[in-house]
Tab-separated table of C-alpha atoms in Angstrom:
chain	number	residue	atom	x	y	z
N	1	UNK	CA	21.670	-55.962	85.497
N	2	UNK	CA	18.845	-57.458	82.983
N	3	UNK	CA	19.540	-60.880	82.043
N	4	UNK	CA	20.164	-61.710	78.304
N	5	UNK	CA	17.147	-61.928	76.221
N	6	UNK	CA	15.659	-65.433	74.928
N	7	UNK	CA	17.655	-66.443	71.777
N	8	UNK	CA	14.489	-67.896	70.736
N	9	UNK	CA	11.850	-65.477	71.107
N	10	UNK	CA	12.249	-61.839	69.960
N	11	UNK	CA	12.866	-58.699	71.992
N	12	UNK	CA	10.271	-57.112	72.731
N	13	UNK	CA	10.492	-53.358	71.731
N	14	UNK	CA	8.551	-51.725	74.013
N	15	UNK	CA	10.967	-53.546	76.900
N	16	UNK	CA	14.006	-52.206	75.462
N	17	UNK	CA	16.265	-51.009	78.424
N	18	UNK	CA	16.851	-47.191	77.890
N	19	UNK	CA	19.847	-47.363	78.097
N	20	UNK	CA	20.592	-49.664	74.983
N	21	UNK	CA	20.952	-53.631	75.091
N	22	UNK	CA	24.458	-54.607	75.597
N	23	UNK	CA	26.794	-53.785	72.851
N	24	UNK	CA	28.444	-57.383	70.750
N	25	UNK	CA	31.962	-57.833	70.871
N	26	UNK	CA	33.980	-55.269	68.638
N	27	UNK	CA	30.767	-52.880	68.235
N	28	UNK	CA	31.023	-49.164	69.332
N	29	UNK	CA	31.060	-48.291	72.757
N	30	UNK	CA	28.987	-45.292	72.081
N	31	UNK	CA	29.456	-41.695	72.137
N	32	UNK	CA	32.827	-40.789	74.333
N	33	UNK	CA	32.469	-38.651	77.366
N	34	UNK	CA	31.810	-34.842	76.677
N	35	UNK	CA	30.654	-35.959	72.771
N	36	UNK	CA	26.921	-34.787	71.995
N	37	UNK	CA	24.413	-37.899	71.741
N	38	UNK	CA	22.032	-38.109	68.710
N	39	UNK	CA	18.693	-38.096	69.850
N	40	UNK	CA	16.327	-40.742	69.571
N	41	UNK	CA	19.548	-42.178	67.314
N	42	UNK	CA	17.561	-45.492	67.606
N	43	UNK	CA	14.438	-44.528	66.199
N	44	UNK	CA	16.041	-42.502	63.030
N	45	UNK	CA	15.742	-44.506	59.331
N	46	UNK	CA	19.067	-44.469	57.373
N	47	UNK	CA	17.485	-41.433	55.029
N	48	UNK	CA	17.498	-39.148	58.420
N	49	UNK	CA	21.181	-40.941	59.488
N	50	UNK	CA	22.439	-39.427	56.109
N	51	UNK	CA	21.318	-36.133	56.403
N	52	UNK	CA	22.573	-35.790	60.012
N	53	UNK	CA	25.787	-37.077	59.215
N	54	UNK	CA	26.023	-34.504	55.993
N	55	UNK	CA	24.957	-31.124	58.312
N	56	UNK	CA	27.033	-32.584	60.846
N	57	UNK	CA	30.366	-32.774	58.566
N	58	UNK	CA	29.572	-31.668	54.829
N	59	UNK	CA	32.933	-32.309	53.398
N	60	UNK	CA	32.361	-35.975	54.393
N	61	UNK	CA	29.696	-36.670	52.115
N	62	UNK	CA	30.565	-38.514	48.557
N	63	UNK	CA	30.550	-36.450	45.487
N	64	UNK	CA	28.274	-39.002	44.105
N	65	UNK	CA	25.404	-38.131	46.680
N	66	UNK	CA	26.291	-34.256	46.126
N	67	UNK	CA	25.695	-34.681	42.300
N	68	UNK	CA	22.856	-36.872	42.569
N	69	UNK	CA	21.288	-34.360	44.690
N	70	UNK	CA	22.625	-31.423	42.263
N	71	UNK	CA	20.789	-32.821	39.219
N	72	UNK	CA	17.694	-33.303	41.861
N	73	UNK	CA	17.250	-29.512	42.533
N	74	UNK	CA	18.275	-28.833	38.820
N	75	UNK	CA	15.587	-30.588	37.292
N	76	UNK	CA	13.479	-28.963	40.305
N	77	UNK	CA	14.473	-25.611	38.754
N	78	UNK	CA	14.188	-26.432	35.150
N	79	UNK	CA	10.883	-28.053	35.686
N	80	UNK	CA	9.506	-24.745	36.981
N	81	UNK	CA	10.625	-22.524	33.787
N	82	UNK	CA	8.904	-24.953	31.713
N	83	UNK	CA	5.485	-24.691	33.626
N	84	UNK	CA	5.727	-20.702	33.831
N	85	UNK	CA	6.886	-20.609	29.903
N	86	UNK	CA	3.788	-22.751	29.333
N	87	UNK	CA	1.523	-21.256	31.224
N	88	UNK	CA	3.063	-17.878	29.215
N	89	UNK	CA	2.176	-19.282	26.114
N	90	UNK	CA	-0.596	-21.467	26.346
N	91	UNK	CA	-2.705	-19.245	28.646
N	92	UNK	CA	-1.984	-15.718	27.479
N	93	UNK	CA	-3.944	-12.728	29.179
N	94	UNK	CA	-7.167	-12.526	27.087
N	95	UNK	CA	-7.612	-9.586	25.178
N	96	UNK	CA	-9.233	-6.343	26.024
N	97	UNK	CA	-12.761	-5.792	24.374
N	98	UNK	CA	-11.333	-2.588	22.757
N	99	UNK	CA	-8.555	-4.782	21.072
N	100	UNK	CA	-11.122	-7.219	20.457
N	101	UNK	CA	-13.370	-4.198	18.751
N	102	UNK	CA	-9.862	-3.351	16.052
N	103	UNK	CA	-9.482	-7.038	15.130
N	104	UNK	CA	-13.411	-7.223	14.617
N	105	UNK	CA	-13.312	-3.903	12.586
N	106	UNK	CA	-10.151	-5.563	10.329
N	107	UNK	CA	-11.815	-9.040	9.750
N	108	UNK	CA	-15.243	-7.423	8.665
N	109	UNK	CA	-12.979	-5.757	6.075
N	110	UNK	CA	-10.717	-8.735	4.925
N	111	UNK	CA	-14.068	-10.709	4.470
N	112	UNK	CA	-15.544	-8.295	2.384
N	113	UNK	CA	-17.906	-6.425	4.791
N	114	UNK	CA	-18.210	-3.677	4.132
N	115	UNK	CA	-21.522	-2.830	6.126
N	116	UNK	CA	-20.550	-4.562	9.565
N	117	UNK	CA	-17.081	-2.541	9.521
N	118	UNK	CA	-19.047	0.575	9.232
N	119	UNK	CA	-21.263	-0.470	12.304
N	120	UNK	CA	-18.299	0.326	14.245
N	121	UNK	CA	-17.209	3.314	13.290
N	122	UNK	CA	-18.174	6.042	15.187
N	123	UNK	CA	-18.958	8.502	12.370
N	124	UNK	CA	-18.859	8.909	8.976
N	125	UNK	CA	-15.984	10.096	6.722
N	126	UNK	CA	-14.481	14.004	6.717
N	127	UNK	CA	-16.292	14.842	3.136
N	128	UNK	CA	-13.930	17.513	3.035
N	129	UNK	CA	-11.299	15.193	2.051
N	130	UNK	CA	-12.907	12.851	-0.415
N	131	UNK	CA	-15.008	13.574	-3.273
N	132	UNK	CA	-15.684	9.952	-4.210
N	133	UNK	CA	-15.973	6.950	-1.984
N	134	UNK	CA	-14.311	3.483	-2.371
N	135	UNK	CA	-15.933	1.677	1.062
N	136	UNK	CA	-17.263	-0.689	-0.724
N	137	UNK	CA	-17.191	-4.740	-0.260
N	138	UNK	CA	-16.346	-5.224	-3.818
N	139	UNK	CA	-12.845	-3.656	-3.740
N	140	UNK	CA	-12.024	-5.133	0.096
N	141	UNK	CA	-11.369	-8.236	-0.961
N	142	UNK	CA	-7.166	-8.853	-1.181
N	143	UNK	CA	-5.026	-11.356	0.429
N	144	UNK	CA	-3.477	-9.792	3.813
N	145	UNK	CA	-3.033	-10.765	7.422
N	146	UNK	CA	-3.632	-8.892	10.184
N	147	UNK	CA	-0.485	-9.778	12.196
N	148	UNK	CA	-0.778	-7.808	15.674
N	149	UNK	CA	-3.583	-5.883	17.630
N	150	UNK	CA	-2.229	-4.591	21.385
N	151	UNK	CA	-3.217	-2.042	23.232
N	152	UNK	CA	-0.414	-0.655	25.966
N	153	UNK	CA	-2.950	-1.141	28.997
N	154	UNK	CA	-6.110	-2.338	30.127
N	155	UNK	CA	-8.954	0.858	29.212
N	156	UNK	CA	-12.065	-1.126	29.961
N	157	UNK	CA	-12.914	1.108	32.906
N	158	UNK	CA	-12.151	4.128	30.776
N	159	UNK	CA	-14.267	5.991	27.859
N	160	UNK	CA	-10.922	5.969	25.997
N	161	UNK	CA	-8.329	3.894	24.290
N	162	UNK	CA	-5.596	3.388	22.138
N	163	UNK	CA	-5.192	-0.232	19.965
N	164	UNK	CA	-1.955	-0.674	18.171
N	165	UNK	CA	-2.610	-3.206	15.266
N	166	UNK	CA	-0.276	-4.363	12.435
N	167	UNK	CA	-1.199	-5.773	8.614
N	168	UNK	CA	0.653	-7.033	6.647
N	169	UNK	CA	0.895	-8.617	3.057
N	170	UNK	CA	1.763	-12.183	2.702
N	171	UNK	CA	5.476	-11.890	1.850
N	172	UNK	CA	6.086	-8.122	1.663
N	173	UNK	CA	5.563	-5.161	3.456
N	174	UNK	CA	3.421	-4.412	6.685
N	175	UNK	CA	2.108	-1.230	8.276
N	176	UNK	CA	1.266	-0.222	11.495
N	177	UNK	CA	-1.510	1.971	13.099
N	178	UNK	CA	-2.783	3.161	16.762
N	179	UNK	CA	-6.634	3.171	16.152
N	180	UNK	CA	-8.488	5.665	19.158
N	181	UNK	CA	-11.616	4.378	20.762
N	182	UNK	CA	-14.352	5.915	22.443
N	183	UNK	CA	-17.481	4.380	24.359
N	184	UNK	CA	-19.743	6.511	26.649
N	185	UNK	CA	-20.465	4.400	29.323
N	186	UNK	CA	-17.972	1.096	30.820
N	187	UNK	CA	-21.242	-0.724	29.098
N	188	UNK	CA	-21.275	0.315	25.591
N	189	UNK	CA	-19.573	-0.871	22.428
N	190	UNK	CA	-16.000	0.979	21.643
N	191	UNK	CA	-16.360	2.714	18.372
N	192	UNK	CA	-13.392	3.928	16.066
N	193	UNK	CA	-12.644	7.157	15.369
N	194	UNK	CA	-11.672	8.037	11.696
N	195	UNK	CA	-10.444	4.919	10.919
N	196	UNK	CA	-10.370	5.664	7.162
N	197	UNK	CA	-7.440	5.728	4.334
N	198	UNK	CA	-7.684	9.136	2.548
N	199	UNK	CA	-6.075	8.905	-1.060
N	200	UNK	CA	-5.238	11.799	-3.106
N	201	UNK	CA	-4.426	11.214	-6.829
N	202	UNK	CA	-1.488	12.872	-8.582
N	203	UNK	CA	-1.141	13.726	-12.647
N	204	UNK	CA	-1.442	10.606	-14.620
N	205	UNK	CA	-1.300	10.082	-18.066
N	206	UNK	CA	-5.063	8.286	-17.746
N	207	UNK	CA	-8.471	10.194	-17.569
N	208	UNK	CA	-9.366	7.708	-14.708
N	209	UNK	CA	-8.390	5.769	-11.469
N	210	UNK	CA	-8.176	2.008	-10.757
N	211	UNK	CA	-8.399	0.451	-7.287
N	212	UNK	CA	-8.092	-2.803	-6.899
N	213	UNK	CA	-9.542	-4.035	-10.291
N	214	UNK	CA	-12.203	-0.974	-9.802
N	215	UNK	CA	-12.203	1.999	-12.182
N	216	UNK	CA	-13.481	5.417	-11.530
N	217	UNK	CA	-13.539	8.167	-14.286
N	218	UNK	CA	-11.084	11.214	-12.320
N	219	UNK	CA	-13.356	14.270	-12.476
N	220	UNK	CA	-12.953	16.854	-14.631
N	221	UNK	CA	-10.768	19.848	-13.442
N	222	UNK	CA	-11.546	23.260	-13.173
N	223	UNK	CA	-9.208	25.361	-15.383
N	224	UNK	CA	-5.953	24.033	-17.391
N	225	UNK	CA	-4.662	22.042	-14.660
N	226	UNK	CA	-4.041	18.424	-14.135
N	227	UNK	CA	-6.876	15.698	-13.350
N	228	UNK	CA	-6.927	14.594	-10.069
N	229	UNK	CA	-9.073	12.725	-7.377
N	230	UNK	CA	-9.784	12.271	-3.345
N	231	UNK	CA	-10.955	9.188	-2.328
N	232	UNK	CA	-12.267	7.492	0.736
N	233	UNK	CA	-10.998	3.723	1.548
N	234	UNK	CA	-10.950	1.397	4.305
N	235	UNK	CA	-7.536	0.066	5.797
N	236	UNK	CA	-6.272	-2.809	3.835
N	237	UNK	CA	-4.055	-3.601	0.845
N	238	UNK	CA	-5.123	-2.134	-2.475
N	239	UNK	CA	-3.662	-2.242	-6.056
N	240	UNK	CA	-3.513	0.960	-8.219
N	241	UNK	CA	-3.837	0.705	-12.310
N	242	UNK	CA	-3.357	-2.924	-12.347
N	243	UNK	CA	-6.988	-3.526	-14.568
N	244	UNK	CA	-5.748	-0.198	-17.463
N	245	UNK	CA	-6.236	-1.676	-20.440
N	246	UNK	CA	-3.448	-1.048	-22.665
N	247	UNK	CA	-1.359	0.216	-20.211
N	248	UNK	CA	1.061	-1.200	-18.051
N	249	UNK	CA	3.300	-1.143	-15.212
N	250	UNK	CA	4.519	-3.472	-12.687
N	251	UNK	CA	1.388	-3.251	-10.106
N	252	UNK	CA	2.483	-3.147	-6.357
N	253	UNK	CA	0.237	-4.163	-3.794
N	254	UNK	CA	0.402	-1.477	-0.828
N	255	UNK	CA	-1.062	-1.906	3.098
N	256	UNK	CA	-2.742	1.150	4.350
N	257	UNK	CA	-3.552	2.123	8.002
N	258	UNK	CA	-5.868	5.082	8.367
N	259	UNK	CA	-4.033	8.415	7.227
N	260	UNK	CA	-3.564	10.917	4.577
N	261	UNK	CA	-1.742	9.271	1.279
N	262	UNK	CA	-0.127	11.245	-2.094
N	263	UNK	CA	-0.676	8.561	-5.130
N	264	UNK	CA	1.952	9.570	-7.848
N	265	UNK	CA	3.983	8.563	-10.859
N	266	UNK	CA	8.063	7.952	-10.713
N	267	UNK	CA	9.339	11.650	-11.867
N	268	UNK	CA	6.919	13.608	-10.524
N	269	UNK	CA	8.127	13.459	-7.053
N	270	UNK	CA	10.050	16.381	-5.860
N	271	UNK	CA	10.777	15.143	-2.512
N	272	UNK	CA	9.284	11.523	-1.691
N	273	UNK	CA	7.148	11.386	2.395
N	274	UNK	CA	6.488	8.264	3.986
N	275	UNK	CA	3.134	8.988	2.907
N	276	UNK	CA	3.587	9.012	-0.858
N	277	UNK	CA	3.235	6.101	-2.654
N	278	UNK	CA	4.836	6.066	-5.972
N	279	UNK	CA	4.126	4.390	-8.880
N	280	UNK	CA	5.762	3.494	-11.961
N	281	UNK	CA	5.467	5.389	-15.056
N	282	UNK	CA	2.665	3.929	-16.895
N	283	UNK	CA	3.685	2.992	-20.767
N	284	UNK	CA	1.599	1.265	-23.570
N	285	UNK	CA	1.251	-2.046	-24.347
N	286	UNK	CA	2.196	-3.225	-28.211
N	287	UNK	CA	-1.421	-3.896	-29.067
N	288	UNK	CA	-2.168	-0.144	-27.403
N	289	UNK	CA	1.058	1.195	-28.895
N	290	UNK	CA	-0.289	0.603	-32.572
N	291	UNK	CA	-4.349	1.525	-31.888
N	292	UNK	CA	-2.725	4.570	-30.451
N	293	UNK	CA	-1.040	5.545	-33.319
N	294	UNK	CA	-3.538	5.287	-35.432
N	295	UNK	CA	-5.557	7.261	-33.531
N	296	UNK	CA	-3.134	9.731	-34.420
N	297	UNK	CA	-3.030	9.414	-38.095
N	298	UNK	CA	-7.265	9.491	-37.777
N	299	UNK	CA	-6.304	12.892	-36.385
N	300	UNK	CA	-4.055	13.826	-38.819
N	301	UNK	CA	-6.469	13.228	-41.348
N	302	UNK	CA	-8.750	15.028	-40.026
N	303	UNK	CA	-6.609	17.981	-40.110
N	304	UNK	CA	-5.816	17.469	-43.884
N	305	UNK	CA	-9.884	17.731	-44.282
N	306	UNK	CA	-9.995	20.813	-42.812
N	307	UNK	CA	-8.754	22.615	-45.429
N	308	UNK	CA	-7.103	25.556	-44.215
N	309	UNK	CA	-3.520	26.646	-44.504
N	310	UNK	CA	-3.490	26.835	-40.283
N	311	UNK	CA	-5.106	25.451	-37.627
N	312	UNK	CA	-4.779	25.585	-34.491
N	313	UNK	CA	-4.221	22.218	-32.904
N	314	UNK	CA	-3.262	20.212	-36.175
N	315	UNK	CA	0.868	20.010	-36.527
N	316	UNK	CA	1.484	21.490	-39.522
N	317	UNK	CA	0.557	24.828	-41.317
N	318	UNK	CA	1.571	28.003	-42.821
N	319	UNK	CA	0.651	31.452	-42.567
N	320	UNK	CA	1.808	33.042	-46.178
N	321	UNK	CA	2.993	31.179	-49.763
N	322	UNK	CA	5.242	32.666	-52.031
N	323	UNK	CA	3.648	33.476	-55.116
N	324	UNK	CA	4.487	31.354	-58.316
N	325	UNK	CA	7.399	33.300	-60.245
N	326	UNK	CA	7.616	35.938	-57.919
N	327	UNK	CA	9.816	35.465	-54.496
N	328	UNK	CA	9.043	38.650	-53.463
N	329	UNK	CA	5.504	38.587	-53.085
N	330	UNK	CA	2.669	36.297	-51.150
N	331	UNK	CA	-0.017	34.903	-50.666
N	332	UNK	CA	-1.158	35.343	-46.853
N	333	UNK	CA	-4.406	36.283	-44.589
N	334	UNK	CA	-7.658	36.840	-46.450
N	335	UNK	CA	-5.670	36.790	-50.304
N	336	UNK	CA	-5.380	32.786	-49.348
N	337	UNK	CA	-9.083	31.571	-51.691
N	338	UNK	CA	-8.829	28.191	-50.980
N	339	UNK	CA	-6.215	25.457	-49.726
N	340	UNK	CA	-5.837	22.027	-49.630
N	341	UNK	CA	-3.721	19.618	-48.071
N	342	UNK	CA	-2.244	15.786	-49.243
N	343	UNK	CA	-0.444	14.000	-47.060
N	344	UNK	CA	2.204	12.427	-48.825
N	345	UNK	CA	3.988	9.927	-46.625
N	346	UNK	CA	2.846	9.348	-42.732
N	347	UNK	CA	4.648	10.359	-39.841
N	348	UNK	CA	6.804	7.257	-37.725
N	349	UNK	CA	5.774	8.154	-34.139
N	350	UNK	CA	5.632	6.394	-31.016
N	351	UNK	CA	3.780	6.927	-27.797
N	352	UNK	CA	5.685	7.894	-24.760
N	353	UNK	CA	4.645	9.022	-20.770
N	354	UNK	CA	6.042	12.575	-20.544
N	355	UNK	CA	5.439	14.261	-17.645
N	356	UNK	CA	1.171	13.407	-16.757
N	357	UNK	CA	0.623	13.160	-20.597
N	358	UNK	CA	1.748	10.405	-23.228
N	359	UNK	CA	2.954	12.558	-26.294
N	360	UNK	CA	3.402	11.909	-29.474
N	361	UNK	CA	7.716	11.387	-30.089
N	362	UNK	CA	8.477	11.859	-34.088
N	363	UNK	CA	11.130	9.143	-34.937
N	364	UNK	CA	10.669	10.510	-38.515
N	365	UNK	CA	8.328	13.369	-39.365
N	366	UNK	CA	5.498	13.084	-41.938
N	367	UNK	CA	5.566	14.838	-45.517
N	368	UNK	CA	2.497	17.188	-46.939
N	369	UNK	CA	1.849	19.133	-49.950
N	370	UNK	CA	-0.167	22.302	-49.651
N	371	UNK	CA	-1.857	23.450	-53.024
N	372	UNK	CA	-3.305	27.353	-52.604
N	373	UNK	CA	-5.044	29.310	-54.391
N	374	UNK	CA	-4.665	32.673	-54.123
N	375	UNK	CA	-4.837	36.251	-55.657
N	376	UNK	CA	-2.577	39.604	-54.115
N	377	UNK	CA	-4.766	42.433	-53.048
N	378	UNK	CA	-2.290	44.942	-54.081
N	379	UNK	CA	-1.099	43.868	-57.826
N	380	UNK	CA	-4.650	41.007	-58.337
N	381	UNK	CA	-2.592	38.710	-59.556
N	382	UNK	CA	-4.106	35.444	-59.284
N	383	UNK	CA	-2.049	31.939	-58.886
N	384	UNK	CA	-2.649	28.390	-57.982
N	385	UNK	CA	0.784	27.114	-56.595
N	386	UNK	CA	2.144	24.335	-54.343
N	387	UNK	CA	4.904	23.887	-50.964
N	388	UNK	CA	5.906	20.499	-49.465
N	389	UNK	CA	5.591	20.746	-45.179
N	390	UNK	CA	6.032	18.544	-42.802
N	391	UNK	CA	4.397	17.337	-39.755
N	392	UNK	CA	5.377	18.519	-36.291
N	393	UNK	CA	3.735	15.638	-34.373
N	394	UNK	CA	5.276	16.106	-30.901
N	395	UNK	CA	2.845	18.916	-29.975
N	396	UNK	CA	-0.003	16.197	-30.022
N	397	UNK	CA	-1.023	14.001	-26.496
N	398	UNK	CA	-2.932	10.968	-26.397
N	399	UNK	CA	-5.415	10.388	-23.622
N	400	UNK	CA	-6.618	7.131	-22.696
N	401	UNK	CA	-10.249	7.172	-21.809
N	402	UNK	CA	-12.026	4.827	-19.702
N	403	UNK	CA	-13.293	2.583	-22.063
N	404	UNK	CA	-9.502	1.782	-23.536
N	405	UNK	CA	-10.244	3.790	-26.114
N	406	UNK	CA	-7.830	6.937	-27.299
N	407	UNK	CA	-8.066	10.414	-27.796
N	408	UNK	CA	-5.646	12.814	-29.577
N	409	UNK	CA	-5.176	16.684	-28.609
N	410	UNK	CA	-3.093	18.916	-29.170
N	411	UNK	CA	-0.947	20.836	-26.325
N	412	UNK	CA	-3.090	22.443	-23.872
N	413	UNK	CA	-6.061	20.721	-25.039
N	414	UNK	CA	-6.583	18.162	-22.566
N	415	UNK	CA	-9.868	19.671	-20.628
N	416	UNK	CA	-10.915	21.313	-23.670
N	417	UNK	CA	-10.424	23.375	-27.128
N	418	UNK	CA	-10.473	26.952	-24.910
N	419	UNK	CA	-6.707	26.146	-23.492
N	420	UNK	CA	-5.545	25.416	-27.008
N	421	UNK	CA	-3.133	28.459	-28.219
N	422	UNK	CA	-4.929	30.147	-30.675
N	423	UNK	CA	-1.952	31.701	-32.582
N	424	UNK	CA	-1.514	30.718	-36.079
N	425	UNK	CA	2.405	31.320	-35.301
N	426	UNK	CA	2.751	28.667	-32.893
N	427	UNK	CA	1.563	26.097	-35.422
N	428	UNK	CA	3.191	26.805	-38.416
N	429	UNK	CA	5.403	24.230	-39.870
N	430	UNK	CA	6.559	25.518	-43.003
């Protein structure tokens, strides 16, 4: 048996019987016979101890420890969400080049550029469905953000693909579109297909077409039917009417993907499609309310002048006058020498949209005198006499032209005098 070590001089460690120095008074024996030994127990550090002792018997270990090393793996956990979600975020996958072709296409137009936006077309517009064109950089520029472009997969190895992209108007209403995209080779340029707004223009009560500040006269129809127009425009957000002068409306401001779009007024909408846009009824404003109306009473004037008992197109008229002193005879046709009209107190009219017209509304009819001259081809007697007639105003329309200005016509007259009823019957007033 080893002697006991120096008191003054330290053990030296690599002396250290195997089988353990002796144990001190009161210290434990050791493992008891048939118990397991820890290995190398004198060479663990009290971290490894712990963990022994908790594999060894788990329900002896404090709850303190157990929560201690809860909130360890927690964080652990947390900590990892946070790197994916930022990683998510921060480092999103990078666009395809045909997504980055639709956003490229959309910003040349929201800056006003016109030319560059067309470089990436692949052809030009279906003439067939436009006769006038609006791709032009004065009427691109309106406030609108382009709010999504996605495609559903990665087409870069393909000749094909399909962008989904979104606008939208600051505040309001947004629209959505899959643009198609074709290249010929992996290296070339995607190009859009037919990426244009197609407008067609209902009956209005106006001779011309506004977009976005920009007027266009509507061209003339063919036959007695209502003016219309097909027009060409980029995608964007455009503004119909909102520069008439003297009329007005509340103007809308509407985003349009590529497609086929019905402009028309409230009213004249049998049955409403995603893909009509419908405007308010235009009306005048008090300054065009009044130069209206006197472009009607210019026109009634000018009726008076003519000097005629009838006329087609002017609101009043007759077609025979009793003789003076003799209620059973007339004057009428070709026994009518002369006539001549006085207006004696003007019409009270307003201006109202009815239907794709604004027509004249009588609030209180005007008041004539007719003086004729005359002589019966079966008896020759010859008379000057008088009548009172009034005006039947609501058979005349107002246009407004281009230029603000107005023009009167009667009913049917709108494209020209050759739809105007010729009958003397339908104008007679008295």
């Amino acid at each position: 048996m080893d002697s006991a070590a120096d008191p003054q001089r330290p053990a030296d460690p690599s002396r250290v019987d195997p089988k353990g120095p002796e144990d001190p008074a009161g210290a434990d024996p050791g493992p008891a016979a048939g118990d397991e030994a820890l290995p190398g127990a004198g060479m663990l550090d009290v971290r490894s101890a712990v963990r022994l002792v908790e594999q060894a018997n788990p329900g002896t270990v404090p709850a303190s420890r157990r929560s201690r090393w809860g909130r360890i793996a927690w964080y652990s956990v947390a900590g990892a969400v946070i790197v994916l979600l930022t990683t998510l975020l921060v480092w999103p996958r990078q666009p395809t080049r045909a997504e980055r072709r639709v956003r490229d296409f959309l910003t040349a137009i929201q800056r006003g550029d016109a030319a560059a936006a067309q470089r990436m077309v692949d052809e030009q517009p279906d003439t067939r469905e436009t006769d006038r064109s609006f791709l032009r950089a004065d009427v691109l520029r309106q406030r609108w953000h382009v709010t999504s472009v996605r495609s559903d997969d990665d087409a870069d190895e393909r000749s094909f693909s399909a962008v989904d992209a979104t606008i939208s108007v600051p505040g309001g209403r947004s629209v959505s579109y899959r643009f198609e995209l074709t290249r010929e080779t992996s290296d070339d340029a995607w190009r859009l297909q037919d990426p244009y707004v197609y407008l067609t223009f209902g009956a209005f009560p106006v001779s011309y077409v506004a977009i976005n500040g920009h007027r266009e006269q509507l061209p003339r129809p063919n036959g007695n039917v209502s003016y219309g127009g097909r027009y060409v425009l980029f995608p964007g957000v455009y503004r119909f009417f909102s520069s008439g002068s003297g009329v007005t409306h509340p103007a809308s401001s509407y985003p349009l993907m590529p497609g086929r779009y019905t402009v028309r007024q409230a009213g004249d909408v049998p049955v409403a499609t995603p893909n009509t846009l419908v405007l308010p009824r235009m009306r005048l404003t008090g300054a065009a309310q009044r130069d209206a109306q006197q472009a009607v009473y210019d026109y009634l004037d000018d009726c008076v002048r003519r000097a005629k008992a009838v006329t087609p197109g002017c609101p009043f008229g007759v077609e025979s006058v009793p003789e003076p002193g003799r209620t059973d005879r007339i004057f009428s046709g070709r026994e009518i020498e002369s006539a001549r009209w006085r207006m004696q107190r003007r019409p009270e009219i307003t201006i109202e949209p009815v239907g794709d017209e604004f027509q004249v509304v009588d609030r209180r009819p005007g008041k004539l005198t007719l003086t004729v001259t005359g002589a019966d081809e079966d008896t020759g007697f010859h008379a000057t006499t008088s009548i009172s007639c009034p005006t039947r105003d609501g058979v005349l329309r107002v246009d407004v032209t281009g230029t603000g200005t107005f023009r009167v016509y009667p009913e049917g007259g709108r494209y020209g005098e050759e739809h105007v009823d010729r009958s003397t019957i339908r104008w007679r007033t008295c």
